[in-house]
C-alpha atoms as an extended CHARMM CRD file, in Angstrom:
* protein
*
       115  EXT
         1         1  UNK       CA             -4.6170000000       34.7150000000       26.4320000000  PROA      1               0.0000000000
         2         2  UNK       CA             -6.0700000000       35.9890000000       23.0740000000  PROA      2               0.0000000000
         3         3  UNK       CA             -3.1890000000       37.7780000000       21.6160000000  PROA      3               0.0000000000
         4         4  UNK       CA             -1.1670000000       34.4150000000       22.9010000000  PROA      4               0.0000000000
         5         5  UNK       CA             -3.4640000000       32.4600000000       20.5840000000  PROA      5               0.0000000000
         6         6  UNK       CA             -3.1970000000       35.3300000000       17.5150000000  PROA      6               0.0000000000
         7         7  UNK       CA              0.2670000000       35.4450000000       17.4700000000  PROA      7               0.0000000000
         8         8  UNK       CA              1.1990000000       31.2860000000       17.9600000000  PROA      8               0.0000000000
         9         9  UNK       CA             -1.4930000000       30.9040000000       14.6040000000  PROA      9               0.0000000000
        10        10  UNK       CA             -0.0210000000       34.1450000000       12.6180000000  PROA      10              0.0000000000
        11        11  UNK       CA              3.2520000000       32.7760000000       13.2850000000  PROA      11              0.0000000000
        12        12  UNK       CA              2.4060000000       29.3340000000       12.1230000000  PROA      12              0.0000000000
        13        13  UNK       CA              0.6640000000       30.7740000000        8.9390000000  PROA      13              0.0000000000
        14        14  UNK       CA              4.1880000000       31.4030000000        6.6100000000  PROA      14              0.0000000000
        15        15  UNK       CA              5.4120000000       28.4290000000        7.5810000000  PROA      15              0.0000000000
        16        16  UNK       CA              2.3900000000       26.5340000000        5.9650000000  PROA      16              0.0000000000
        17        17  UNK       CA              2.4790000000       28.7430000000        2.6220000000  PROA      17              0.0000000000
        18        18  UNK       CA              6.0760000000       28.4810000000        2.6330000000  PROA      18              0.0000000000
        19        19  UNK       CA              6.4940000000       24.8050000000        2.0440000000  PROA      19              0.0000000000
        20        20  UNK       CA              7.2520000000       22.6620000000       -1.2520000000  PROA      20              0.0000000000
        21        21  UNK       CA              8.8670000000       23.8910000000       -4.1840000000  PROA      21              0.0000000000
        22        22  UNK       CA              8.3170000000       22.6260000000       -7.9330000000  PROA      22              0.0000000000
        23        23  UNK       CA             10.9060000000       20.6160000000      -10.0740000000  PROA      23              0.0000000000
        24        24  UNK       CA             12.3670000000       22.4760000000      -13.5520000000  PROA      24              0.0000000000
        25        25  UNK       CA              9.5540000000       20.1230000000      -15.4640000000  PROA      25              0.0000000000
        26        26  UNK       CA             11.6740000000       18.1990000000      -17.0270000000  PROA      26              0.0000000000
        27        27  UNK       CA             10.5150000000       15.0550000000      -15.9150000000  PROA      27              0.0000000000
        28        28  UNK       CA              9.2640000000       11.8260000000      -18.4350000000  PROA      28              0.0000000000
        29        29  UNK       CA              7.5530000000        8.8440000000      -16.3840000000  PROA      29              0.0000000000
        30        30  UNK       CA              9.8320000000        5.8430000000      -17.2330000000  PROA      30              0.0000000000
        31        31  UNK       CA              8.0440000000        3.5280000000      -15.1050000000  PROA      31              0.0000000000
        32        32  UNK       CA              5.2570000000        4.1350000000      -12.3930000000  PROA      32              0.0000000000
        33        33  UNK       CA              5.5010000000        2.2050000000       -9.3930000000  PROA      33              0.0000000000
        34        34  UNK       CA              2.2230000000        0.9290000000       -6.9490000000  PROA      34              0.0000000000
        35        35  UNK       CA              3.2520000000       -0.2640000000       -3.7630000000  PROA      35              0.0000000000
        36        36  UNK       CA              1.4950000000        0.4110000000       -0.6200000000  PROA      36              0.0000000000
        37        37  UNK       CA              3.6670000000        3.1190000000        1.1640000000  PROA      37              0.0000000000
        38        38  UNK       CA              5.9030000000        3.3300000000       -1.6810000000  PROA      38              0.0000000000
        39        39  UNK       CA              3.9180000000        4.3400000000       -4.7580000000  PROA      39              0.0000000000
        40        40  UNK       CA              5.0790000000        6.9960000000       -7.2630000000  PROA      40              0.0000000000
        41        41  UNK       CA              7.1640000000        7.5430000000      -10.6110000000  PROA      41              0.0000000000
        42        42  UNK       CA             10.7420000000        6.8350000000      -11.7760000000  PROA      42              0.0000000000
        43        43  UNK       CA             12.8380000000        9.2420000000      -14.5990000000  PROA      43              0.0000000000
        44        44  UNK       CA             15.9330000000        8.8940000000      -16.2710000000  PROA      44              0.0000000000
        45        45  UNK       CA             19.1730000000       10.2560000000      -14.0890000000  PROA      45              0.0000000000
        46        46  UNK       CA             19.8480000000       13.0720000000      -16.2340000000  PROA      46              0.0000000000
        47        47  UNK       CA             15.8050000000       14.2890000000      -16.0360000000  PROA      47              0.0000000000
        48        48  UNK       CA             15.8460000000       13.9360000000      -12.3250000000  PROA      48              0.0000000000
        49        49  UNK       CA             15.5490000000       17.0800000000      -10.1140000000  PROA      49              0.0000000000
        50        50  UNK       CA             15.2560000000       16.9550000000       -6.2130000000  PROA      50              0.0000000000
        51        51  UNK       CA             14.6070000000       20.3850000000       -5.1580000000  PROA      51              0.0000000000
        52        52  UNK       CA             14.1710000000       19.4620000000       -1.9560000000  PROA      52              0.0000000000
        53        53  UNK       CA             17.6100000000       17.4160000000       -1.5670000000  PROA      53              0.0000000000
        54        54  UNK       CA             16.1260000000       14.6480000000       -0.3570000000  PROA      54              0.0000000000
        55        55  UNK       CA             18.7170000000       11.9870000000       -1.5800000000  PROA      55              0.0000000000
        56        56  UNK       CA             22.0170000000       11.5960000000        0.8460000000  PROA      56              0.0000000000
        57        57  UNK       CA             23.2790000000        8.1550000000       -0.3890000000  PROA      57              0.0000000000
        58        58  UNK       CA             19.9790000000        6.7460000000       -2.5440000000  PROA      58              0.0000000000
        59        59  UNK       CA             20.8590000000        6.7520000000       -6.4970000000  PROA      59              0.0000000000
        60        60  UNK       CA             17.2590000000        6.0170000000       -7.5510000000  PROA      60              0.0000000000
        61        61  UNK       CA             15.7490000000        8.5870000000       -9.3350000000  PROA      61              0.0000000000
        62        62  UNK       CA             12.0970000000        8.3360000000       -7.8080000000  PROA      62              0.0000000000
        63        63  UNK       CA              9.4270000000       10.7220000000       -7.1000000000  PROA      63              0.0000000000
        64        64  UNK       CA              6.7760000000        9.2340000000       -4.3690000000  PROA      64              0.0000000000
        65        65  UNK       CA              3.8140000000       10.0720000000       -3.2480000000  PROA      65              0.0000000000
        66        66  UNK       CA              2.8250000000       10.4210000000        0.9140000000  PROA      66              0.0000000000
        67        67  UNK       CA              1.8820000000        7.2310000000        2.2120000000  PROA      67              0.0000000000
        68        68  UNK       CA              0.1470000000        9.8050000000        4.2770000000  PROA      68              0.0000000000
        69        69  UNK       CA             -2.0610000000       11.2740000000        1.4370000000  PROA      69              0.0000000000
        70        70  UNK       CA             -2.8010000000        8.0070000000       -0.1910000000  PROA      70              0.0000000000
        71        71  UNK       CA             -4.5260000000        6.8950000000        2.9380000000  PROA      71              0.0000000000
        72        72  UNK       CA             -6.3120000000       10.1800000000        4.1410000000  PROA      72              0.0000000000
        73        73  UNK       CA             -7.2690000000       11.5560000000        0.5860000000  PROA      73              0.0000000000
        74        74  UNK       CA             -7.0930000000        7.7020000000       -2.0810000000  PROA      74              0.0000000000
        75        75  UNK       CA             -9.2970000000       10.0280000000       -4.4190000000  PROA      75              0.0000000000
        76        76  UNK       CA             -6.2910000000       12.8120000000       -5.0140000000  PROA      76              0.0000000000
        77        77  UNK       CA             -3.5690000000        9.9300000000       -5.0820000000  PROA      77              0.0000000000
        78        78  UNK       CA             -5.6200000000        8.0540000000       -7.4890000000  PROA      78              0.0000000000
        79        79  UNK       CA             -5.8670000000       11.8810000000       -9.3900000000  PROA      79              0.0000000000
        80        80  UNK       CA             -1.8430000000       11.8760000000       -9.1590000000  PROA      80              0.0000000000
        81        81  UNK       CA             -1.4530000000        8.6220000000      -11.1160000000  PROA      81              0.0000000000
        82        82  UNK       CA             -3.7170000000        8.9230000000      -13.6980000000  PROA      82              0.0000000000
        83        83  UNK       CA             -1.8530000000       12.4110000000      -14.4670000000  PROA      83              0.0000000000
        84        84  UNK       CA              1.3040000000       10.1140000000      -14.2820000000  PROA      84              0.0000000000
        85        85  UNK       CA             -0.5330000000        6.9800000000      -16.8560000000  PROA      85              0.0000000000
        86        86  UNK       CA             -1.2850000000       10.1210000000      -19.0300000000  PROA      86              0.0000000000
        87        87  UNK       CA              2.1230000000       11.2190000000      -19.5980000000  PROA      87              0.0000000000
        88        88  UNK       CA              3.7220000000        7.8790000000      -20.0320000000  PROA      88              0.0000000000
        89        89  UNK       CA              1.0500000000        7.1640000000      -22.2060000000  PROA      89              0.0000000000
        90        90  UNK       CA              1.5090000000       10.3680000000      -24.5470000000  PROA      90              0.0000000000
        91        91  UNK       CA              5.1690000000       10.9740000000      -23.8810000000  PROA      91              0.0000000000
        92        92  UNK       CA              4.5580000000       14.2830000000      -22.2130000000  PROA      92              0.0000000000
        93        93  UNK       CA              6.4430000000       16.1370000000      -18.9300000000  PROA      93              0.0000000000
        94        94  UNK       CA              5.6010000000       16.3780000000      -15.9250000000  PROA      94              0.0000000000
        95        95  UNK       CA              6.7280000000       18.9960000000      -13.3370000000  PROA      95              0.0000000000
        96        96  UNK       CA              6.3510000000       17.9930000000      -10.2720000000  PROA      96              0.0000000000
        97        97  UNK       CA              5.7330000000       19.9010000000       -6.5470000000  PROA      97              0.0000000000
        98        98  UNK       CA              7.4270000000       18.3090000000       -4.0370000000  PROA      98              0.0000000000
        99        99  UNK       CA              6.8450000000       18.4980000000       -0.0840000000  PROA      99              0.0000000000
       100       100  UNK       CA              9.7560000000       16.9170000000        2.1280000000  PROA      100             0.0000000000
       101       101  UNK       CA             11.3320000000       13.9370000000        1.5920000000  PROA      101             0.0000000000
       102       102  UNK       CA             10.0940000000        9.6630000000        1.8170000000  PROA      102             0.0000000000
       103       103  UNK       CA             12.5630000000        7.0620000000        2.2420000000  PROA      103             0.0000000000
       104       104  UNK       CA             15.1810000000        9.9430000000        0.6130000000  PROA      104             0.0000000000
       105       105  UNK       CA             13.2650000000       10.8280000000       -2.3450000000  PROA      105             0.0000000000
       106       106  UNK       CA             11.2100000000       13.6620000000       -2.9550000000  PROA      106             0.0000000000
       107       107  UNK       CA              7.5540000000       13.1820000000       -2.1220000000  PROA      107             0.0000000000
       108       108  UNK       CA              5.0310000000       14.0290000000       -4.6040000000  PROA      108             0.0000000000
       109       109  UNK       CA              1.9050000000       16.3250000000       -3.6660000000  PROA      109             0.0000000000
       110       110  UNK       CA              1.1390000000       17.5610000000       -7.0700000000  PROA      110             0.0000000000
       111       111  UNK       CA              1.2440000000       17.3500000000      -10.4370000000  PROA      111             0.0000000000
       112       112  UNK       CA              1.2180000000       19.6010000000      -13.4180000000  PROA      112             0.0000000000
       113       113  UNK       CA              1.4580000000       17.9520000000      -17.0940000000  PROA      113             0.0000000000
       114       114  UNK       CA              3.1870000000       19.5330000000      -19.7910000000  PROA      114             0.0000000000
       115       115  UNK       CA              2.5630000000       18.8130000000      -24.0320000000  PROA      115             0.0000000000
């Protein structure tokens, strides 16, 4: 039973550590978006970059956050847009990590700003 239970959470453990990728941090805020279960960030076409190839027929170029995280954690999605008022604000770039996909665009759980 115990070595059951060690080897079902080791096995588990990559899989966790695994996930997500960042974006080449190219991306400028063009306009930030606040809906509930659709909140995020838009960019230009030629700065977006879906590592996650989330789009199949959608031609926005959107980055959203989890509905998920901005009702289990508000305090870390309210932390993701100020990052994203901050760099529309000052022109900088953001490069984004991205985990899975919502409504076929990437979904947002962090942020790192660029000058």
């Amino acid at each position: 039973m115990y070595k059951f239970v060690v080897v079902s959470l080791l096995s588990f453990i990559p899989t966790i550590s695994a996930a997500g990728s960042w974006t080449n941090g190219q991306q400028e805020v063009k306009d930030i978006i606040w809906k509930s279960g659709r909140s995020g960030f838009s960019v230009d076409a030629s700065l977006f970059h879906d590592p996650e190839k989330c789009q199949w027929t959608s031609k926005e170029n959107v980055y959203l956050i989890s509905p998920t995280l901005e009702n289990q954690m508000p305090n870390a999605a309210n932390r993701l847009f100020t990052m994203m008022l901050d760099a529309q604000t000052n022109e900088k770039k953001l490069t984004v990590f991205v985990d899975g996909c919502v409504d076929q665009q990437p979904r947002i759980t962090g942020l790192k700003l660029s000058k």
